[in-house]
Coordinates of C-alpha atoms in Angstrom, one line a residue:
Chain F
M1 CA 8.8 -17.7 -30.0
T2 CA 8.8 -17.9 -26.1
D3 CA 5.7 -16.7 -24.4
L4 CA 6.4 -13.2 -23.9
T5 CA 4.3 -13.1 -20.8
N6 CA 6.6 -15.2 -18.7
L7 CA 9.3 -12.3 -19.0
G8 CA 10.0 -9.9 -16.4
V9 CA 10.8 -6.3 -16.6
A10 CA 14.6 -6.6 -17.3
A11 CA 14.0 -9.3 -19.9
I12 CA 11.3 -7.2 -21.6
R13 CA 13.4 -4.2 -21.4
D14 CA 16.5 -5.8 -23.1
G15 CA 14.7 -8.0 -25.6
V16 CA 13.0 -4.9 -26.9
K17 CA 16.2 -2.8 -27.0
N18 CA 17.9 -5.9 -28.9
G19 CA 15.1 -6.2 -31.4
D20 CA 14.1 -9.6 -30.3
F21 CA 10.8 -8.5 -30.1
T22 CA 8.8 -5.3 -30.3
A23 CA 7.1 -3.5 -27.4
R24 CA 3.7 -3.8 -29.3
E25 CA 4.3 -7.9 -29.3
V26 CA 4.7 -7.7 -25.6
A27 CA 1.7 -5.3 -25.0
E28 CA -0.6 -7.6 -27.0
A29 CA 0.6 -10.6 -25.3
F30 CA -0.2 -9.1 -21.9
N31 CA -3.5 -7.6 -23.0
A32 CA -4.6 -10.9 -24.1
N33 CA -3.6 -12.3 -20.5
V34 CA -5.5 -9.6 -19.1
A35 CA -8.6 -10.1 -21.1
A36 CA -8.7 -13.7 -20.5
A37 CA -8.4 -13.4 -16.5
S38 CA -11.6 -11.7 -15.6
A39 CA -12.3 -14.6 -13.0
L40 CA -9.7 -13.2 -10.9
N41 CA -11.1 -9.8 -10.9
A42 CA -7.5 -8.1 -10.6
F43 CA -8.6 -5.1 -12.7
I44 CA -11.2 -2.6 -12.2
V45 CA -10.7 -0.9 -15.7
T46 CA -8.5 -2.1 -18.4
T47 CA -6.7 -0.1 -20.9
P48 CA -5.3 -2.0 -23.7
E49 CA -5.1 1.2 -25.8
K50 CA -2.9 2.8 -23.5
A51 CA -0.6 -0.2 -23.3
L52 CA -0.5 -0.3 -27.1
E53 CA -0.1 3.4 -27.5
A54 CA 3.0 3.4 -25.1
A55 CA 4.4 0.5 -26.9
D56 CA 4.3 1.9 -30.1
A57 CA 5.9 5.1 -29.0
V58 CA 9.0 2.9 -27.7
D59 CA 9.0 1.1 -30.9
A60 CA 9.0 4.3 -32.8
D61 CA 11.9 5.7 -30.6
R62 CA 14.0 2.5 -31.3
A63 CA 13.5 2.8 -34.9
A64 CA 14.4 6.4 -34.8
G65 CA 17.9 5.4 -32.9
K66 CA 16.7 7.3 -29.8
D67 CA 17.7 6.5 -26.2
L68 CA 15.1 4.1 -24.5
G69 CA 14.0 4.7 -20.9
S70 CA 14.6 2.0 -18.1
M71 CA 11.1 0.5 -18.3
A72 CA 11.0 0.9 -22.2
G73 CA 8.4 -1.4 -23.5
V74 CA 7.2 -2.7 -20.2
P75 CA 3.4 -2.8 -19.8
I76 CA 2.5 -2.5 -16.1
G77 CA -0.7 -2.8 -13.9
M78 CA -1.5 0.3 -12.0
K79 CA -2.9 0.1 -8.6
D80 CA -6.4 2.1 -8.7
L81 CA -4.9 4.4 -6.0
F82 CA -3.0 6.6 -8.5
A83 CA -4.6 9.3 -10.2
T84 CA -4.3 8.7 -14.1
K85 CA -5.2 11.5 -16.3
G86 CA -8.6 10.6 -18.2
V87 CA -8.7 7.0 -16.6
Q88 CA -11.1 6.5 -13.8
T89 CA -9.5 6.3 -10.4
T90 CA -11.7 5.0 -7.5
A91 CA -9.4 3.6 -4.6
A92 CA -11.9 0.7 -5.0
S93 CA -14.8 2.7 -3.4
H94 CA -18.1 3.6 -4.4
I95 CA -17.7 7.3 -3.4
L96 CA -15.1 7.9 -6.1
Q97 CA -16.7 5.7 -8.8
G98 CA -16.5 7.5 -12.0
F99 CA -14.0 9.9 -10.8
T100 CA -11.7 11.0 -13.8
P101 CA -8.5 12.8 -12.6
Q102 CA -7.5 15.6 -15.0
Y103 CA -4.0 15.0 -13.6
E104 CA -1.3 12.3 -13.5
S105 CA 0.2 11.2 -10.3
T106 CA 4.0 11.8 -10.0
V107 CA 4.8 8.1 -9.7
S108 CA 2.8 7.3 -12.9
S109 CA 4.1 10.2 -14.8
N110 CA 7.7 9.0 -13.9
L111 CA 6.9 5.3 -15.0
W112 CA 5.5 6.5 -18.4
A113 CA 8.3 8.9 -18.8
A114 CA 10.5 5.8 -18.4
G115 CA 8.8 4.1 -21.3
A116 CA 6.2 1.8 -19.3
G117 CA 2.6 1.5 -20.6
M118 CA -0.6 0.9 -18.7
L119 CA -2.6 -2.3 -18.8
G120 CA -5.2 -1.0 -16.5
K121 CA -6.1 0.1 -13.1
L122 CA -5.8 -2.5 -10.3
N123 CA -8.3 -3.6 -7.7
L124 CA -7.4 -3.3 -4.1
D125 CA -8.9 -3.1 -0.7
Q126 CA -11.2 -0.1 -0.5
F127 CA -9.0 2.9 0.1
A128 CA -6.2 0.6 0.8
M129 CA -7.8 -0.7 4.0
G130 CA -7.6 -4.4 4.3
S131 CA -5.2 -7.3 4.2
S132 CA -7.3 -9.9 2.1
N133 CA -9.1 -7.7 -0.8
E134 CA -12.3 -8.3 0.5
T135 CA -13.3 -4.8 1.0
S136 CA -13.3 -3.3 -2.5
Y137 CA -16.7 -2.1 -3.8
F138 CA -15.8 -3.8 -7.2
G139 CA -15.6 -7.3 -5.5
N140 CA -12.9 -9.6 -4.2
V141 CA -9.8 -10.3 -5.9
T142 CA -9.1 -13.8 -6.3
S143 CA -5.5 -15.2 -5.8
P144 CA -4.5 -17.2 -8.9
W145 CA -3.0 -19.7 -6.2
R146 CA -5.1 -22.6 -4.8
R147 CA -4.7 -25.3 -2.3
P148 CA -3.8 -28.5 -4.0
D149 CA -6.4 -30.2 -2.1
G150 CA -9.1 -30.1 -5.0
S151 CA -11.5 -28.0 -2.9
N152 CA -10.9 -25.1 -5.1
T153 CA -11.5 -22.6 -2.1
P154 CA -11.0 -19.0 -3.5
M155 CA -7.7 -17.7 -1.8
S156 CA -6.9 -14.3 -0.8
P157 CA -4.2 -12.3 -2.7
G158 CA -3.4 -10.4 0.3
G159 CA -4.1 -6.7 0.7
S160 CA -4.3 -3.9 0.0
S161 CA -2.3 -4.3 -3.3
G162 CA -4.0 -7.6 -4.2
G163 CA -4.9 -6.7 -7.6
S164 CA -1.4 -6.1 -8.0
S165 CA 0.2 -9.3 -6.6
T166 CA -2.5 -11.2 -8.5
A167 CA -1.6 -9.6 -11.8
V168 CA 2.0 -10.3 -11.3
S169 CA 1.7 -13.7 -9.8
A170 CA -0.7 -14.8 -12.8
R171 CA 1.3 -13.4 -15.6
L172 CA -1.3 -10.7 -16.5
A173 CA 1.4 -7.9 -16.1
P174 CA 5.2 -8.3 -15.5
A175 CA 5.2 -5.6 -12.9
A176 CA 2.7 -3.5 -11.1
T177 CA 2.8 -0.5 -8.7
G178 CA 1.8 -1.1 -5.0
T179 CA 1.4 1.3 -2.0
D180 CA 2.4 0.1 1.4
T181 CA 0.9 1.8 4.6
G182 CA 1.3 -0.8 7.1
G183 CA 2.3 -4.0 4.8
S184 CA 0.1 -3.6 1.8
I185 CA 3.1 -4.3 -0.7
R186 CA 4.6 -6.8 1.4
Q187 CA 2.0 -9.1 2.8
P188 CA 0.4 -9.6 -0.8
A189 CA 3.9 -10.2 -2.3
A190 CA 4.4 -12.8 0.3
F191 CA 0.8 -14.4 -0.3
T192 CA 1.3 -14.7 -4.0
G193 CA 5.0 -15.8 -4.5
I194 CA 6.3 -12.5 -5.9
T195 CA 8.7 -9.7 -4.7
G196 CA 7.7 -6.4 -3.3
V197 CA 9.7 -3.3 -2.1
K198 CA 8.4 -0.6 0.3
P199 CA 11.3 2.2 -0.1
T200 CA 12.0 4.5 2.5
Y201 CA 9.1 7.2 3.5
G202 CA 9.6 10.0 1.1
R203 CA 11.4 8.2 -1.8
C204 CA 8.5 8.0 -3.9
S205 CA 6.2 11.1 -4.2
R206 CA 2.6 10.8 -2.7
W207 CA 1.4 13.6 -5.1
G208 CA -1.6 12.0 -7.0
V209 CA -1.9 9.1 -4.7
V210 CA -5.1 8.7 -3.0
A211 CA -4.2 9.2 0.5
F212 CA -4.9 6.7 3.4
A213 CA -2.6 7.7 6.1
S214 CA -0.2 10.2 4.9
S215 CA 2.8 9.7 7.4
L216 CA 2.9 6.2 6.5
D217 CA 1.9 5.9 2.7
Q218 CA 4.6 4.9 0.4
A219 CA 4.6 3.5 -3.1
G220 CA 6.6 0.7 -4.5
P221 CA 7.4 -1.9 -7.1
M222 CA 5.7 -5.4 -7.2
A223 CA 7.3 -7.9 -9.6
H224 CA 8.9 -11.3 -10.3
D225 CA 12.5 -10.8 -8.8
V226 CA 14.7 -8.3 -7.0
R227 CA 16.3 -7.1 -10.3
D228 CA 12.9 -6.2 -11.7
C229 CA 11.9 -4.3 -8.6
A230 CA 15.3 -2.6 -8.6
I231 CA 14.6 -1.4 -12.1
M232 CA 11.1 -0.2 -11.4
L233 CA 11.8 1.5 -8.2
G234 CA 14.3 3.4 -9.9
A235 CA 11.8 4.6 -12.4
M236 CA 9.3 5.4 -9.8
A237 CA 11.3 7.4 -7.3
G238 CA 12.7 10.9 -7.2
F239 CA 12.2 14.3 -5.5
D240 CA 8.9 15.9 -6.1
P241 CA 8.5 19.5 -5.3
K242 CA 4.8 19.1 -5.1
D243 CA 4.9 16.7 -2.1
S244 CA 6.4 18.5 1.0
T245 CA 7.5 15.0 2.3
S246 CA 9.5 14.1 -0.6
L247 CA 13.0 13.3 -0.1
D248 CA 15.4 15.7 -1.8
L249 CA 18.0 13.1 -2.7
P250 CA 19.5 11.6 -5.7
V251 CA 18.1 8.2 -6.8
P252 CA 20.8 5.7 -6.7
D253 CA 21.4 3.4 -9.8
W254 CA 19.9 0.3 -7.8
E255 CA 19.9 -2.0 -10.3
A256 CA 23.6 -1.5 -11.5
A257 CA 24.7 -2.0 -7.8
L258 CA 23.1 -5.1 -7.0
N259 CA 25.4 -7.5 -5.2
S260 CA 24.5 -10.5 -3.3
D261 CA 27.8 -10.9 -1.6
L262 CA 27.1 -10.1 2.0
K263 CA 30.7 -10.5 3.3
G264 CA 31.2 -8.1 6.1
K265 CA 27.7 -7.3 6.5
K266 CA 25.7 -8.2 9.7
V267 CA 22.0 -9.5 9.8
G268 CA 19.9 -8.9 12.8
I269 CA 17.4 -11.6 14.1
P270 CA 14.9 -9.7 16.4
K271 CA 13.8 -12.0 19.1
E272 CA 10.5 -10.5 19.7
Y273 CA 9.2 -11.6 16.2
R274 CA 9.4 -15.2 17.5
M275 CA 6.0 -14.9 18.8
D276 CA 4.0 -17.5 20.5
G277 CA 1.6 -19.5 18.3
T278 CA 3.7 -18.6 15.2
D279 CA 3.1 -21.3 12.6
P280 CA 6.1 -23.6 12.7
E281 CA 6.3 -23.5 8.9
I282 CA 6.8 -19.8 9.2
L283 CA 9.7 -20.4 11.6
Q284 CA 11.2 -23.1 9.6
S285 CA 11.3 -20.7 6.5
W286 CA 13.0 -18.1 8.7
D287 CA 15.5 -20.5 9.7
N288 CA 16.2 -21.2 6.2
G289 CA 16.7 -17.5 5.4
I290 CA 19.3 -17.4 8.3
A291 CA 21.2 -20.3 6.6
W292 CA 21.0 -18.7 3.2
L293 CA 22.4 -15.3 4.4
K294 CA 25.0 -17.0 6.4
D295 CA 26.1 -18.7 3.0
A296 CA 26.0 -15.4 1.4
G297 CA 28.8 -14.4 3.7
A298 CA 26.7 -12.2 6.4
E299 CA 27.2 -12.6 10.2
I300 CA 24.1 -13.3 12.0
V301 CA 23.5 -11.2 15.2
D302 CA 20.7 -11.5 17.8
I303 CA 18.8 -8.2 18.2
S304 CA 16.0 -6.9 20.3
L305 CA 13.2 -4.7 19.1
P306 CA 11.5 -4.5 22.6
H307 CA 8.5 -2.3 21.6
T308 CA 7.4 -4.7 18.8
K309 CA 4.4 -5.9 20.6
Y310 CA 3.1 -2.3 20.7
A311 CA 3.6 -1.4 17.0
L312 CA 0.4 -2.9 15.6
P313 CA -1.9 -1.2 18.4
A314 CA -0.2 2.0 17.7
Y315 CA -0.5 1.7 14.1
Y316 CA -4.5 0.9 14.5
I317 CA -4.8 4.4 16.2
I318 CA -2.5 6.4 14.0
A319 CA -3.4 5.0 10.5
P320 CA -7.2 5.4 11.4
A321 CA -6.8 8.9 12.8
E322 CA -5.0 10.2 9.6
A323 CA -7.5 8.1 7.4
S324 CA -10.4 10.0 9.2
S325 CA -8.8 13.3 8.4
N326 CA -7.8 12.6 4.9
L327 CA -11.3 11.0 4.0
A328 CA -12.9 14.2 5.2
R329 CA -12.5 15.5 1.6
Y330 CA -15.3 13.0 0.3
D331 CA -18.2 15.1 0.9
G332 CA -20.4 15.0 -2.0
V333 CA -19.2 18.5 -3.3
R334 CA -15.8 18.3 -5.1
Y335 CA -15.8 15.1 -6.7
G336 CA -17.5 11.5 -6.7
L337 CA -20.7 10.4 -5.5
R338 CA -23.5 12.9 -4.3
D339 CA -26.4 11.6 -2.3
L340 CA -28.9 14.3 -1.9
P341 CA -32.3 13.2 -0.6
D342 CA -35.2 15.5 -1.5
G343 CA -35.3 18.6 0.8
A344 CA -31.9 17.5 2.4
G345 CA -29.4 20.1 3.8
L346 CA -25.7 20.3 3.5
Q347 CA -25.0 18.5 6.6
E348 CA -27.6 15.8 5.7
M349 CA -25.9 15.5 2.2
Y350 CA -22.7 14.8 3.7
A351 CA -23.9 12.2 5.8
E352 CA -26.1 10.5 3.1
T353 CA -23.1 10.6 0.6
R354 CA -20.6 9.1 3.0
A355 CA -22.9 6.3 4.2
A356 CA -23.5 5.3 0.9
G357 CA -20.2 5.7 -0.5
F358 CA -18.0 4.0 2.1
G359 CA -17.7 0.5 2.7
D360 CA -18.0 -1.1 6.2
E361 CA -14.1 -1.3 7.0
V362 CA -13.8 2.3 5.8
K363 CA -16.6 3.3 8.2
R364 CA -15.1 1.2 11.0
R365 CA -11.7 3.1 10.6
V366 CA -13.1 6.6 10.1
L367 CA -15.1 6.1 13.5
I368 CA -12.0 4.8 15.2
G369 CA -9.8 7.6 13.9
T370 CA -12.6 10.2 14.9
Y371 CA -12.9 9.0 18.2
V372 CA -9.2 8.8 19.1
L373 CA -8.8 12.4 17.8
S374 CA -11.8 13.6 19.7
A375 CA -11.5 15.9 22.7
G376 CA -11.0 14.0 25.9
F377 CA -9.2 11.0 24.0
Y378 CA -6.6 12.6 22.1
D379 CA -3.8 12.4 24.6
A380 CA -4.9 8.9 26.0
Y381 CA -4.8 7.3 22.4
Y382 CA -3.5 9.4 19.5
N383 CA -0.7 11.2 21.6
Q384 CA 0.3 7.9 23.4
A385 CA 0.4 6.1 20.1
Q386 CA 2.7 8.7 18.6
K387 CA 4.9 8.3 21.5
I388 CA 5.1 4.6 21.0
R389 CA 5.8 5.5 17.6
T390 CA 8.9 7.1 18.7
L391 CA 9.8 4.1 20.8
V392 CA 9.5 1.8 17.8
A393 CA 11.7 4.0 15.7
Q394 CA 14.3 4.2 18.5
D395 CA 14.3 0.3 18.8
F396 CA 15.5 0.4 15.2
E397 CA 18.1 3.1 15.8
K398 CA 19.7 0.8 18.8
A399 CA 19.6 -2.2 16.5
W400 CA 21.5 -0.4 13.8
E401 CA 24.4 -0.4 16.3
H402 CA 24.7 -4.1 15.9
C403 CA 23.3 -4.9 12.4
D404 CA 23.1 -3.7 8.7
V405 CA 19.8 -5.2 7.9
I406 CA 17.2 -7.3 9.8
L407 CA 15.6 -10.6 8.6
A408 CA 12.3 -11.6 9.7
P409 CA 8.9 -13.5 8.3
T410 CA 6.8 -11.1 6.1
T411 CA 3.6 -12.5 7.5
P412 CA 2.6 -14.9 10.4
S413 CA 0.9 -17.2 8.1
A414 CA 0.3 -18.2 4.6
S415 CA -2.6 -17.1 2.3
F416 CA -6.1 -18.2 3.7
G417 CA -9.5 -18.7 1.8
L418 CA -11.6 -15.7 1.1
G419 CA -14.2 -15.4 3.8
E420 CA -12.3 -17.2 6.3
K421 CA -11.3 -14.2 8.3
S422 CA -13.6 -11.6 7.1
D423 CA -15.9 -11.7 10.2
D424 CA -12.9 -10.8 12.6
P425 CA -11.5 -7.3 12.0
L426 CA -8.9 -7.7 15.0
G427 CA -7.8 -11.1 13.6
M428 CA -7.6 -9.6 10.2
Y429 CA -5.3 -6.8 11.5
L430 CA -2.8 -9.5 12.9
N431 CA -1.8 -10.2 9.3
D432 CA 0.4 -7.2 9.4
V433 CA 2.0 -7.8 13.0
F434 CA 5.7 -8.2 11.2
A435 CA 5.1 -5.4 8.5
V436 CA 4.0 -2.6 10.6
P437 CA 7.0 -1.8 12.7
A438 CA 9.3 -0.8 9.8
S439 CA 6.1 1.2 8.6
L440 CA 6.1 3.1 11.7
A441 CA 9.7 4.0 11.5
G442 CA 9.7 4.7 7.8
L443 CA 12.3 2.3 6.9
P444 CA 12.8 0.4 3.5
A445 CA 11.5 -3.0 3.7
M446 CA 10.9 -6.0 1.0
S447 CA 9.3 -9.4 0.6
V448 CA 11.1 -12.0 -1.3
P449 CA 9.5 -15.3 -1.9
C450 CA 11.4 -18.3 -0.1
G451 CA 9.4 -21.3 -0.6
V452 CA 5.9 -22.9 -0.2
N453 CA 4.3 -24.4 2.8
S454 CA 3.0 -27.8 3.3
E455 CA -0.4 -26.7 1.4
G456 CA 1.7 -25.6 -1.6
L457 CA 1.1 -22.0 -0.8
P458 CA 3.9 -19.3 -1.1
L459 CA 5.7 -17.9 1.7
G460 CA 7.8 -14.7 2.2
L461 CA 10.8 -13.5 3.9
Q462 CA 11.0 -9.8 5.0
I463 CA 14.2 -7.8 4.9
V464 CA 14.2 -4.2 6.8
G465 CA 17.1 -1.8 6.3
K466 CA 18.3 1.6 7.7
A467 CA 16.7 4.7 6.2
F468 CA 17.7 5.3 2.7
D469 CA 19.6 2.1 2.4
E470 CA 17.3 0.2 -0.4
Q471 CA 20.4 -1.1 -1.7
G472 CA 21.4 -3.0 1.2
V473 CA 17.9 -4.4 1.5
M474 CA 17.7 -5.5 -2.1
N475 CA 21.2 -6.9 -2.0
A476 CA 20.1 -9.1 0.9
G477 CA 16.8 -9.9 -0.9
L478 CA 19.0 -11.0 -3.9
A479 CA 21.1 -13.4 -1.9
I480 CA 18.1 -15.1 -0.5
E481 CA 16.4 -15.2 -4.1
E482 CA 19.6 -16.8 -5.3
R483 CA 19.6 -19.6 -2.8
A484 CA 15.7 -20.1 -2.3
G485 CA 15.3 -21.0 -5.9
F486 CA 11.7 -20.2 -5.7
T487 CA 10.3 -21.5 -9.1
A488 CA 6.7 -22.3 -8.0
K489 CA 3.9 -20.9 -10.1
P490 CA 0.1 -21.0 -9.7
E491 CA -1.5 -23.6 -12.1
K492 CA -3.7 -21.7 -14.6
W493 CA -7.5 -22.4 -13.9
W494 CA -8.9 -19.1 -14.7
Chain Z
M1 CA -12.3 2.7 27.7
S2 CA -15.4 1.6 26.0
V3 CA -18.1 3.1 24.1
N4 CA -22.0 2.5 24.0
K5 CA -24.5 3.1 21.2
E6 CA -25.0 6.7 22.1
D7 CA -21.3 7.2 22.0
V8 CA -21.1 5.7 18.8
A9 CA -23.9 7.8 17.3
K10 CA -22.1 10.8 18.4
I11 CA -18.8 9.5 16.7
A12 CA -20.8 8.9 13.6
S13 CA -22.3 12.2 13.6
L14 CA -18.9 14.0 14.2
A15 CA -17.5 12.0 11.1
R16 CA -20.8 12.8 9.1
I17 CA -21.7 9.4 8.4
K18 CA -25.3 8.4 8.9
M19 CA -25.9 5.3 10.5
S20 CA -29.0 3.2 11.0
D21 CA -29.8 1.8 14.6
D22 CA -28.9 -1.7 13.2
E23 CA -25.5 -0.2 12.1
L24 CA -24.7 1.6 15.1
E25 CA -25.7 -1.8 17.3
R26 CA -23.3 -3.7 15.0
M27 CA -20.6 -1.2 15.4
V28 CA -20.6 -1.0 19.4
P29 CA -18.9 -4.5 20.0
E30 CA -16.6 -4.1 17.0
L31 CA -15.3 -0.9 18.2
N32 CA -15.0 -1.9 21.7
Q33 CA -13.0 -5.0 20.6
I34 CA -10.4 -2.7 18.9
L35 CA -10.5 -0.2 21.6
G36 CA -10.0 -3.0 24.2
W37 CA -7.0 -4.2 22.2
V38 CA -5.4 -0.9 21.8
D39 CA -5.7 0.0 25.5
Q40 CA -2.7 -2.2 26.0
L41 CA -0.6 1.0 24.9
S42 CA -1.7 2.3 28.3
E43 CA 1.0 -0.2 29.9
V44 CA 4.0 1.6 28.4
D45 CA 5.6 4.4 30.4
C46 CA 5.9 7.3 27.9
S47 CA 6.3 10.2 30.4
N48 CA 9.8 11.1 28.8
V49 CA 9.0 10.5 25.2
E50 CA 8.4 12.9 22.6
P51 CA 5.4 12.0 20.2
M52 CA 6.7 11.5 16.7
T53 CA 6.0 14.4 14.4
A54 CA 8.3 13.4 11.3
V55 CA 9.2 9.6 10.6
I56 CA 12.2 10.8 8.2
P57 CA 14.0 14.0 9.4
N58 CA 13.0 16.4 6.6
T59 CA 12.7 20.0 6.5
L60 CA 9.4 21.2 5.4
R61 CA 9.7 23.1 2.3
L62 CA 7.5 26.1 1.2
R63 CA 6.9 26.9 -2.4
A64 CA 7.9 30.1 -3.9
D65 CA 5.2 32.8 -3.4
E66 CA 4.2 33.2 -7.1
V67 CA 1.1 32.8 -8.8
N68 CA 1.2 29.7 -11.2
A69 CA 4.6 28.5 -10.1
D70 CA 3.6 25.2 -11.1
P71 CA 1.5 24.6 -14.3
K72 CA -0.3 21.7 -12.8
T73 CA -1.1 23.2 -9.5
G74 CA -1.0 26.7 -10.0
G75 CA -4.0 29.0 -10.9
D76 CA -6.3 29.2 -13.9
R77 CA -7.5 25.5 -13.7
R78 CA -11.1 26.1 -12.9
D79 CA -12.5 23.8 -15.5
D80 CA -10.2 21.0 -14.4
V81 CA -11.0 21.5 -10.7
L82 CA -14.6 21.4 -11.4
A83 CA -14.6 18.7 -13.9
N84 CA -15.5 16.2 -11.4
A85 CA -18.0 17.9 -9.4
P86 CA -21.4 16.4 -9.0
A87 CA -23.2 19.7 -9.4
A88 CA -20.9 22.6 -10.8
E89 CA -23.0 25.4 -12.0
H90 CA -21.7 28.9 -13.3
G91 CA -18.1 28.0 -12.5
F92 CA -18.5 27.1 -8.9
F93 CA -19.3 24.2 -6.9
G94 CA -23.0 23.8 -6.2
V95 CA -24.4 22.7 -2.8
P96 CA -27.8 22.7 -1.4
K97 CA -29.0 26.0 0.1
V98 CA -27.6 26.7 3.3
I99 CA -28.9 30.2 4.1
E100 CA -32.5 31.1 4.2

């Protein structure tokens, strides 16, 4: 029999349904890969028994002739930002170490209801703050990819969903959940040669997802190809009365409507994304993408998003501001860590607990957020950033008068070695320069692998679409996928 | 705008994060680098621009005014709510003494 861990979501679902193999066989195969990959540090907690339990339920349903869900028999990795009932949920932080939710996030409930099983909780940048997976309390995640120069430098899997990107690209899971606040699905997908979709803000419920920046956070799928992402997003999305920002709209059947024929579609190329100093290999990959979409029948049009330059600094005001407010709940009283020195009062307990429980990057962002929201600075920083956010969204509105989707690189560079950028917070933030504008505007966007650079490391192309038009985004992604012929895989060393 | 060590100490106290002198020293140039970079936003004339309040137009819904409207988030969940508290006592969150 073929190695089941080479299969993706659609192939597993169809194979289980047709009786080519059982869901239990699939779960056992992935459990074995997970157990053998501790060198990657992709998981904080593994739950092989949960994967088997869900698989057995699917096999029993099939034997009983019941209808199977869209993710039936597919074991997945769950980013450790989603609350999972009875299974530790930490957001990769010390302050939530040992926190065992008494409830299940809506997104994970939806996935279990569709027949998926859980292989474990995936590592990430602490509280999703980071672009390299070097800020987790549980240690760095190492990408399965390496430069082929023999140096064996551990490479970054991107962030914050770096455990997710590593698990999928190393075949520890056929798919994984991610969350994207300013690129945290798209950038790690690009770094590891997989596909990831950030849907329209509000498509996936944020209920039970550890909050970073509530006006930006959005869950999405990370998988091997566009079809797998379409299936999984369909299972994750949907209206949730428990999230007041959830969209009360039907969930389309994205998989059924996938179509890579782009005749009559216009693809916008934003001139402002051609920034000085961009890696020539990134620009070359972008040109390839333009040629592929033309080949798929699309018309290419030049567009302008004039406020692009300001999106990243605005993001680094808005996201920390919301984070400083969201993370105020970690106070040593309700859950997680408590650090109470002898004779300490309530205020000292708060300050000691938060000092011990937050990592450096989290502290840095909470301080920035506290500063920009403080009296005297609120208008100059926070309010100005929210106005810039309006201008960024208006840029996209104007662009949609000329095009249906936008094509751009996902990242300004390929993956880098762990430690190579970690002493430069600002340099690290620049990883998300192409991803953040769509986040600020709440638009659906995805990253599709488009090739490897001269070092043999994957590169991704990004497609951004109109609000609610995940279909248009995924169709363009499929057109690229079919033409890029991306088959590179990391060589197993772990 | 830039911050000095006293400013950072003030921000840290507002954020309820205890920081040692060394940490404060280290944080000053890091925060100033970030604040210097975000200062470029002041170049943009936003005098006629409304700040964004909702990224996707959406009407804020209110839940029905009913007790236990949702079995997961409604009332009567005391033990679940307290399950992860570091010092739950007698059905309450325990905190250090705050009154004399």
